[in-house]
CSV table of C-alpha atoms in Angstrom, one decimal:
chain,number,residue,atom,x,y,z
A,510,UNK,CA,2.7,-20.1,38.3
A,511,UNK,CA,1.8,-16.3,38.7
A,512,UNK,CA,-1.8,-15.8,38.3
A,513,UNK,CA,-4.2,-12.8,37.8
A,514,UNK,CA,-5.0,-13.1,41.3
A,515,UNK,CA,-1.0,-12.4,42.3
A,516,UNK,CA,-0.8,-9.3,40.4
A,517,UNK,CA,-4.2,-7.7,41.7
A,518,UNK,CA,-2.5,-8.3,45.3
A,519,UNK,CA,0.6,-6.5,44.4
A,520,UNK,CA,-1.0,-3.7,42.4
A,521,UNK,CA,-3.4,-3.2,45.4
A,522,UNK,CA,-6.4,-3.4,42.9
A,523,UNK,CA,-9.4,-6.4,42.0
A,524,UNK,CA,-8.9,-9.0,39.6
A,525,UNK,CA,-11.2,-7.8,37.7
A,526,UNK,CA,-9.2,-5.1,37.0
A,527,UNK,CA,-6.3,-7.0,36.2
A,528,UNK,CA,-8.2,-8.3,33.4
A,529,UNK,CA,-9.5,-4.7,31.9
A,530,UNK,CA,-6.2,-3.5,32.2
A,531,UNK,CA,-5.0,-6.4,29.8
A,532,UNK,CA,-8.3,-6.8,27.8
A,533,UNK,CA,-7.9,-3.0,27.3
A,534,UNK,CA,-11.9,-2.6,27.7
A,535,UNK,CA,-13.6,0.2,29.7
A,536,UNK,CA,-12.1,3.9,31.1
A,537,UNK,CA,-9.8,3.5,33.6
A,538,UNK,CA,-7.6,6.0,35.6
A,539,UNK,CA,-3.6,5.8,33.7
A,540,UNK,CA,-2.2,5.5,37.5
A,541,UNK,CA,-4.1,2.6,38.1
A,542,UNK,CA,-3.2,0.9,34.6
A,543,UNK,CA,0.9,1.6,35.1
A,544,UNK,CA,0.3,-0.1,38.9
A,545,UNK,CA,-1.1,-3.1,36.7
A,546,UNK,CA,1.4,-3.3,34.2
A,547,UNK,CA,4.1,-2.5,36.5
A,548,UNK,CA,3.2,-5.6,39.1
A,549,UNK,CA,2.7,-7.7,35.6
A,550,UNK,CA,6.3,-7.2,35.0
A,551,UNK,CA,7.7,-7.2,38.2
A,552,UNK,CA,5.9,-11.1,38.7
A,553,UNK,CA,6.4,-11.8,35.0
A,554,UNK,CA,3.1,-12.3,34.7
A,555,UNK,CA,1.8,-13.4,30.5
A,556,UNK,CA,-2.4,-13.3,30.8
A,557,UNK,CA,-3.6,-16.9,28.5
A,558,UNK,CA,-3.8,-15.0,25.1
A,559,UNK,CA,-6.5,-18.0,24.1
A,560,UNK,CA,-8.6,-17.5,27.2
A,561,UNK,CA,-8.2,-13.7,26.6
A,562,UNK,CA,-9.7,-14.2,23.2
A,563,UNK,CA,-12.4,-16.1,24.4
A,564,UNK,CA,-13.3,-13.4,26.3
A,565,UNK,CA,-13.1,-10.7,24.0
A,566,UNK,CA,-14.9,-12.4,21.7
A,567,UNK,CA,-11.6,-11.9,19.4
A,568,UNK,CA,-9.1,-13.8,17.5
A,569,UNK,CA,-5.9,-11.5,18.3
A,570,UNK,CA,-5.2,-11.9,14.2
A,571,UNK,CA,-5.8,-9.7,11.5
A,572,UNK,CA,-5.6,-11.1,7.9
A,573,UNK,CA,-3.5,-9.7,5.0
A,574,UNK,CA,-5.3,-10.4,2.1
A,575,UNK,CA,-3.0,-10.8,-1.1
A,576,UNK,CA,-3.5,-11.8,-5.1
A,577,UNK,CA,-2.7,-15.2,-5.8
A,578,UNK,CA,-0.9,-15.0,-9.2
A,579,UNK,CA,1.1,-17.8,-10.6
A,580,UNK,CA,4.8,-17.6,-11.0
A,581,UNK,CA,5.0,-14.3,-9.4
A,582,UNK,CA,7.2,-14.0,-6.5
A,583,UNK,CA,5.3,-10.6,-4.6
A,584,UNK,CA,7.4,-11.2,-1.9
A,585,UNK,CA,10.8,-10.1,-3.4
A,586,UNK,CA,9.0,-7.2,-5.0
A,587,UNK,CA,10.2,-3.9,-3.3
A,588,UNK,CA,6.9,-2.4,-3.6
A,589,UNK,CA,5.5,-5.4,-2.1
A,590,UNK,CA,8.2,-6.2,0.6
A,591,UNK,CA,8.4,-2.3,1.7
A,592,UNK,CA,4.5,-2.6,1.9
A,593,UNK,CA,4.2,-6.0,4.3
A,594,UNK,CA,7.6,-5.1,6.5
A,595,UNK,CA,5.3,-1.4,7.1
A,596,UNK,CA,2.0,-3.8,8.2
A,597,UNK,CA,4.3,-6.0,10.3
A,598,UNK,CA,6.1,-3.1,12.2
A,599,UNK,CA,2.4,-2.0,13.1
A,600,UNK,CA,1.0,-5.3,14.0
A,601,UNK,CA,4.3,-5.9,16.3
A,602,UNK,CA,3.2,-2.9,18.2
A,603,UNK,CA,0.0,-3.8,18.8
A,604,UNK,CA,1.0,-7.5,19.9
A,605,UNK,CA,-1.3,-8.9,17.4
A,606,UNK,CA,-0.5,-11.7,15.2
A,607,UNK,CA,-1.0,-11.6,11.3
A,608,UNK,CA,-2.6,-14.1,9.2
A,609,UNK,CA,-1.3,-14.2,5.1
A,610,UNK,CA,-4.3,-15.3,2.6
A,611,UNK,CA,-4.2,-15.2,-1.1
A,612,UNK,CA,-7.1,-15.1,-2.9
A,613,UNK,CA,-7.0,-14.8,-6.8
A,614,UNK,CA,-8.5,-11.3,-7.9
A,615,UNK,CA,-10.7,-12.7,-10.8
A,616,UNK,CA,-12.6,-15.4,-8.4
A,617,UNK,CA,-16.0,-14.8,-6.9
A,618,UNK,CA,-14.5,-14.8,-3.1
A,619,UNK,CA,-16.0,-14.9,0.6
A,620,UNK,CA,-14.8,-12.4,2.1
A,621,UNK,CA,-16.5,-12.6,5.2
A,622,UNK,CA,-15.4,-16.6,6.0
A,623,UNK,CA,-12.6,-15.4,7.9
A,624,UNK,CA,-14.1,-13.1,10.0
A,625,UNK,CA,-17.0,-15.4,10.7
A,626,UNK,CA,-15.1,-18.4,11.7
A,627,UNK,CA,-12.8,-16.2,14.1
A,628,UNK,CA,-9.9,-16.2,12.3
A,629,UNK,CA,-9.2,-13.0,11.7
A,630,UNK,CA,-10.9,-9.4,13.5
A,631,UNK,CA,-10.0,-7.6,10.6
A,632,UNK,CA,-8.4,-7.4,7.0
A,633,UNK,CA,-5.8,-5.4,4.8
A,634,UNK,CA,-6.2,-6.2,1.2
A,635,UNK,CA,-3.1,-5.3,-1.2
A,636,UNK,CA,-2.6,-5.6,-4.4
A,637,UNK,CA,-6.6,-5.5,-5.2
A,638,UNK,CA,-8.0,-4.5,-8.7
A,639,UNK,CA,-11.1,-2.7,-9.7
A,640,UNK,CA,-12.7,-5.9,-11.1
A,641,UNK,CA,-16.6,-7.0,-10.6
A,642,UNK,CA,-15.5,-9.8,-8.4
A,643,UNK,CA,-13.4,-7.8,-6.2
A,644,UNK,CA,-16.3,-5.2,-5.8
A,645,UNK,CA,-18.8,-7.8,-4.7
A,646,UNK,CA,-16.3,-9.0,-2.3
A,647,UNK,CA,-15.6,-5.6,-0.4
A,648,UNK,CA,-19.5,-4.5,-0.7
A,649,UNK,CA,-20.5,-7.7,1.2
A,650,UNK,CA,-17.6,-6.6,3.9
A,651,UNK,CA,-18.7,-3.0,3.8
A,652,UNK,CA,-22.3,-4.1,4.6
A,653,UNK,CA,-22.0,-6.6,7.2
A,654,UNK,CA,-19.4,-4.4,9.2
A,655,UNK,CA,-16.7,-6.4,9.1
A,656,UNK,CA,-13.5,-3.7,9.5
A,657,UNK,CA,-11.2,-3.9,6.5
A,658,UNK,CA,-8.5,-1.3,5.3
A,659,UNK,CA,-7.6,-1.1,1.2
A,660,UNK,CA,-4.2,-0.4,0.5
A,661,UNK,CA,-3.3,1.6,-2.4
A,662,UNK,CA,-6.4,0.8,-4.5
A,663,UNK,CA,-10.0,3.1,-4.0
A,664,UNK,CA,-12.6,2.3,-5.7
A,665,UNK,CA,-15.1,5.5,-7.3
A,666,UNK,CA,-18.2,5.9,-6.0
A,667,UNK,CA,-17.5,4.0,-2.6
A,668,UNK,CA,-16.4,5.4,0.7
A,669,UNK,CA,-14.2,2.2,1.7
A,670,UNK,CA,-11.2,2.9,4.6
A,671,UNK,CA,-8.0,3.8,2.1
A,672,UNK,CA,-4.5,4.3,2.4
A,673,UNK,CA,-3.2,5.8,-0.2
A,674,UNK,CA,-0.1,8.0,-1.0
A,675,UNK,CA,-0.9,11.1,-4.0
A,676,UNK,CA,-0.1,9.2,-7.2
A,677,UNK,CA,-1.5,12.3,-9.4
A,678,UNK,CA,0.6,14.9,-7.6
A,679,UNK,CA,3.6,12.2,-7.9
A,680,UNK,CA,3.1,11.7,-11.4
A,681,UNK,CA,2.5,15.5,-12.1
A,682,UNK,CA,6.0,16.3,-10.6
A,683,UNK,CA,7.7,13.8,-12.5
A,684,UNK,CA,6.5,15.0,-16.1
A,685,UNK,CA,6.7,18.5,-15.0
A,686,UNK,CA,10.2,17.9,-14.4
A,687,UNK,CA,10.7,16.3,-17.4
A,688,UNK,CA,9.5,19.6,-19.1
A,689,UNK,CA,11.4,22.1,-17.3
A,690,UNK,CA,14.5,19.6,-18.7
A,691,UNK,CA,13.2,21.0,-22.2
A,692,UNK,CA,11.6,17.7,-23.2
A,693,UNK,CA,8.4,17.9,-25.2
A,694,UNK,CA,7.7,14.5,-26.5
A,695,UNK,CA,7.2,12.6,-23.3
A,696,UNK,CA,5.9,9.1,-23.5
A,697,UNK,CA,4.1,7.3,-20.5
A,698,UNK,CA,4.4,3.6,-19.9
A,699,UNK,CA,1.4,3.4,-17.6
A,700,UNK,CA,-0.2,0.2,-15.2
A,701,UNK,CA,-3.1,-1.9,-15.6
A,702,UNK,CA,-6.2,0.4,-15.5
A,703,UNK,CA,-7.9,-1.9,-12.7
A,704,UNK,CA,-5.5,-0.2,-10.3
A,705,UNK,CA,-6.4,3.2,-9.3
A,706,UNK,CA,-3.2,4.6,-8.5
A,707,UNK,CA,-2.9,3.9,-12.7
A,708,UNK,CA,-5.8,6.0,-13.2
A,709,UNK,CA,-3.9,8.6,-11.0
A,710,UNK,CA,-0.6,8.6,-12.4
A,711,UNK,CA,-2.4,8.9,-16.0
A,712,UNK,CA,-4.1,12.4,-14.6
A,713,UNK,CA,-0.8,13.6,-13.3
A,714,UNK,CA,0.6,13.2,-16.4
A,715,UNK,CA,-2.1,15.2,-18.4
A,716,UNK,CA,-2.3,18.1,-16.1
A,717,UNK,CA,1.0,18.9,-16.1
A,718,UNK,CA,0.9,18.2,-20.2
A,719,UNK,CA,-1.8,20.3,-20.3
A,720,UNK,CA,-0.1,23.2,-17.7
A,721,UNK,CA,2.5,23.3,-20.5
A,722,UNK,CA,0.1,23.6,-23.3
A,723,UNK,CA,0.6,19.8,-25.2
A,724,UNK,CA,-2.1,18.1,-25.8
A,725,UNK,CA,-1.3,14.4,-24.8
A,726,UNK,CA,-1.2,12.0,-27.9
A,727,UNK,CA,-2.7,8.8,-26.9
A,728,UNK,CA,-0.2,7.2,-29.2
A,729,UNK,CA,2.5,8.1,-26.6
A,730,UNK,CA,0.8,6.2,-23.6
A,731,UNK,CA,1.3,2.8,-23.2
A,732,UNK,CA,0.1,0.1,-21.3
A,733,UNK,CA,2.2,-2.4,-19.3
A,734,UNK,CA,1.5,-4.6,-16.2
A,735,UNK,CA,3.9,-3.3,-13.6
A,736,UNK,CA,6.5,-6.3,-14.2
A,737,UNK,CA,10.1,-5.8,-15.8
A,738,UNK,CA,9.5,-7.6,-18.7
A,739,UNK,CA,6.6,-5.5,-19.7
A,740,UNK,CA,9.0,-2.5,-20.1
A,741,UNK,CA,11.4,-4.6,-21.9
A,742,UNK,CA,8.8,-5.0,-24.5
A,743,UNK,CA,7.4,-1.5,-24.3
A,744,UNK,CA,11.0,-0.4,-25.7
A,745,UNK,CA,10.2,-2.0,-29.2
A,746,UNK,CA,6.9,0.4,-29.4
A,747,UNK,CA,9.2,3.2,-28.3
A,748,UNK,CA,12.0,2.9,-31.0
A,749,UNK,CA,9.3,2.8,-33.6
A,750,UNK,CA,8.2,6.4,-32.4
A,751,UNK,CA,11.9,7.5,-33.1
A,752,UNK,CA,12.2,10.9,-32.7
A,753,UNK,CA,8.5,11.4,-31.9
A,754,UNK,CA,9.7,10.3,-28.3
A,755,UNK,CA,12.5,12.5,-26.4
A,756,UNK,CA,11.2,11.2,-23.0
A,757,UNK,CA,10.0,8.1,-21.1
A,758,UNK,CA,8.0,8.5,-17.4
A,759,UNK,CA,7.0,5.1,-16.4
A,760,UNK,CA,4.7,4.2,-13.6
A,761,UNK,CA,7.2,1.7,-11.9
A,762,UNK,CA,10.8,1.5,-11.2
A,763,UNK,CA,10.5,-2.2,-12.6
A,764,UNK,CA,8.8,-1.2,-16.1
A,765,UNK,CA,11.6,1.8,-16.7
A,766,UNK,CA,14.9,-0.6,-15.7
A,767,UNK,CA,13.4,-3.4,-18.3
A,768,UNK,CA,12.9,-0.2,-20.5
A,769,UNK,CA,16.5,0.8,-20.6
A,770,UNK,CA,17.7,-2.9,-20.7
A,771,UNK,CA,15.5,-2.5,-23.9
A,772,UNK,CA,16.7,0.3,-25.5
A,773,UNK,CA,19.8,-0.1,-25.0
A,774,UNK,CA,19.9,-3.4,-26.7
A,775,UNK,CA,18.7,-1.2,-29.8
A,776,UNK,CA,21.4,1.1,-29.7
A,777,UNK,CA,19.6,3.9,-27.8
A,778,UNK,CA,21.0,5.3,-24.5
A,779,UNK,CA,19.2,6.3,-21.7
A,780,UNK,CA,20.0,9.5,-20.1
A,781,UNK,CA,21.4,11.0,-23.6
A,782,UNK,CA,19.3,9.8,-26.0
A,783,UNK,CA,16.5,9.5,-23.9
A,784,UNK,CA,15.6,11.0,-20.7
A,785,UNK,CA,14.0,8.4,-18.3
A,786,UNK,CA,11.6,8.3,-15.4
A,787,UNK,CA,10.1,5.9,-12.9
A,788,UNK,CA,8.3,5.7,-10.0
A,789,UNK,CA,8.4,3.8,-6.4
A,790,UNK,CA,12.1,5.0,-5.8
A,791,UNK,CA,13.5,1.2,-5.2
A,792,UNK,CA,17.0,0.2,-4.6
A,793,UNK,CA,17.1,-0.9,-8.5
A,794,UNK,CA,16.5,3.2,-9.1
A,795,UNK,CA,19.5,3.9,-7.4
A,796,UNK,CA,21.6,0.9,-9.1
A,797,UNK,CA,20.6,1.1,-12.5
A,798,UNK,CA,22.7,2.6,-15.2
A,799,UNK,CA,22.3,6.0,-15.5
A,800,UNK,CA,20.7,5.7,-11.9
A,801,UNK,CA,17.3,6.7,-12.0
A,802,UNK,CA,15.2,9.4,-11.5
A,803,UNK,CA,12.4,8.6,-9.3
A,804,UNK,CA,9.2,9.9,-7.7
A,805,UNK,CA,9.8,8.1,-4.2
A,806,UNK,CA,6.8,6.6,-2.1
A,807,UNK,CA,6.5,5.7,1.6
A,808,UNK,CA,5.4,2.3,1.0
A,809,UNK,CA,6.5,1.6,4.7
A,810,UNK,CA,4.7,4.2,6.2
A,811,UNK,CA,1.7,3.2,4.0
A,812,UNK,CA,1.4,-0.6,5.5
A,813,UNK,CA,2.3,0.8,8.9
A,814,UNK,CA,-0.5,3.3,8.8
A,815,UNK,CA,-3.2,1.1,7.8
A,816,UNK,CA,-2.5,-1.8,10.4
A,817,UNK,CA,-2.5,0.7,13.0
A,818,UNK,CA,-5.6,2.2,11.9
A,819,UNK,CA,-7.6,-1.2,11.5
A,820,UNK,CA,-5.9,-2.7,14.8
A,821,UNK,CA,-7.0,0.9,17.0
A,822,UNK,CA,-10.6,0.5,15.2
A,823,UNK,CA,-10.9,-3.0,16.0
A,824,UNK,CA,-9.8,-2.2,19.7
A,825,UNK,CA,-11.6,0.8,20.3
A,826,UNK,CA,-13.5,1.1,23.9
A,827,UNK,CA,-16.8,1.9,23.7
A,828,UNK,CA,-16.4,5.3,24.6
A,829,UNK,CA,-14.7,5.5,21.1
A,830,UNK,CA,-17.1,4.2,19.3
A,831,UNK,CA,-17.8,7.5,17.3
A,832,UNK,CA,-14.8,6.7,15.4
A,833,UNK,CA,-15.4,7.8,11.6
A,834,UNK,CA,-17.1,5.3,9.6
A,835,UNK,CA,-14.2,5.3,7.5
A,836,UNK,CA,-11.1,7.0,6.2
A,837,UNK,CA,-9.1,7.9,2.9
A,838,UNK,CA,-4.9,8.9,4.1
A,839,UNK,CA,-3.2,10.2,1.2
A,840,UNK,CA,0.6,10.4,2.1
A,841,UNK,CA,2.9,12.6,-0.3
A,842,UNK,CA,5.4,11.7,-2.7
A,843,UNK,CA,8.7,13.3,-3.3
A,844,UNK,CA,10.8,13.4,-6.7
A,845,UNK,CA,14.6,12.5,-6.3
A,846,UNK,CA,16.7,13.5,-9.4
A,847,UNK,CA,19.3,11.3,-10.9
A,848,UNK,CA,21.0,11.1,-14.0
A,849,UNK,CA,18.3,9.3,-16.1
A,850,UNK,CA,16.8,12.7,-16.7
A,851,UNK,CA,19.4,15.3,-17.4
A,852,UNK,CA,18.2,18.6,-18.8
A,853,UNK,CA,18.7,19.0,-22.9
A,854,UNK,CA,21.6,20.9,-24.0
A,855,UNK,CA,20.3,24.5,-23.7
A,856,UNK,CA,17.4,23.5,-21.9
């Protein structure tokens, strides 16, 4: 069995600094680390990851924190799945392990139990709503010190660590296309308000009304829940506005295909009698018929930026211990055109 002791020998260095070469603690020369790593190889040489946590005081886990809700299956969600594959990719690189705990939204919740019984050395929480309970939660991380990164979801008036992509500039491009297409009547089949990227979205929307000098009618906005059937239901409200309504921007890819499947039940077409929307830039964009215009998101990019930001914050040497308190990355969006959203004749 090759030991610690084996690979100091061969590297020509101490054990000790075997094990801060592996432990990743303290500033050591990079010659000196590649003679480490390079004798670790050459012997095959795995340091005990349990002893190694032990000593670092360290689980080698970081939790993913996700809402429990009945009956919904978040994991064959693309915004979802793109999401967790991104975490995953960054966690592999790191040689961390990750831990998957739901915990339902609306339920006062500990927090901090994970961290305390060494489960976990930090969190990413996805899929979290502005709700009292959830506020509570985060404010008792936030003051204890425990590292945790929100994904998608920042909360006013607190300074948490955010990553984010720009849901009002998204959003804004979207219905500002949808103008320049010589539509005037747009409609907007928006989230739940407890999610901030809603609250974003529902800016976009007005400053690019507002840029074209409408003034939104708050009969045109609409309110669904980010599911499929929830746009299959808003389709109802939308063939009651008739010809108040010459175009649709939903939040989410899901909400506009139920949409379509909705109005087209009722005789209306989308893409001709309707221009349509949507957001997230999923596969079902690109297979529904028309396909469908979309603002796209770099949901994978997202995940993979917040694990590796927790995991380097977590592992930081003391000499990088002046690492900002916390951080808010907002990553771009990017319209792609389809056929949902041809311009009006003359337009």
């Amino acid at each position: 069995m090759v030991t610690r002791k084996d690979v100091a020998k061969m590297a020509g260095v101490s054990e000790a600094t075997v094990s801060r070469v592996f432990n990743n603690v303290g500033p050591m020369k990079e010659s000196t680390k590649q003679k480490v790593l390079a004798a670790a190889k050459e012997l095959n040489y795995h340091p005990n990851a349990v002893a190694r946590s032990f000593a670092l005081g360290k689980s080698g886990h970081i939790g993913l924190i996700l809402p429990y809700v009945p009956k919904v299956h978040l994991f064959s969600t693309y915004y979802f799945s793109e999401i967790l594959s991104g975490i995953g990719e960054g966690v592999r690189r790191h040689g961390c392990d990750m831990l998957v705990m739901f915990r339902s939204p609306h339920e006062s919740v500990d927090y901090t139990e994970p961290y305390r019984s060494r489960k976990v050395d930090g969190c990413i929480f996805l899929g979290a709503l502005d709700v009292p309970e959830q506020r509570e939660g985060f404010r008792e991380l936030d003051r204890q010190g425990m590292p945790f990164v929100l994904i998608n979801q920042h909360y006013e008036g607190e300074t948490y660590s955010v990553v984010d992509a720009d849901h009002e500039q998204g959003s804004y491009e979207a219905v500002k296309h949808l103008l320049e297409g010589g539509y005037r009547r747009i409609a907007f089949l928006n989230g739940s308000p407890q999610y901030s990227n809603s609250a974003d979205r529902l800016q976009g929307y007005y400053r690019a009304l507002n840029e074209a000098g409408l003034e939104p009618e708050p009969e045109l906005i609409l309110e669904g829940n980010y599911s499929r059937t929830s746009g299959y239901a808003a389709a109802a409200r939308i063939a009651e506005l008739g010809g108040r309504v010459d175009a649709v921007f939903s939040s989410n890819d899901r909400m506009a295909v139920g949409l379509m499947q909705g109005l087209k039940e009722r005789g209306i077409v989308p893409g001709e009698d309707l221009a349509i929307v949507g957001y997230d830039d999923s596969e079902a964009a690109k297979l529904s018929d028309p396909p469908l215009t979309s603002v796209y998101v770099p949901f994978f990019e997202m995940g993979l930026l917040a694990a590796d930001a927790l995991l380097k914050r977590i592992n930081a040497s003391p000499e990088e211990e002046e690492l900002p308190a916390s951080f808010h990355e907002r990553l771009s969006t990017k319209l792609v055109v389809r056929a949902s959203s041809s311009p009006r004749p003359g337009a």
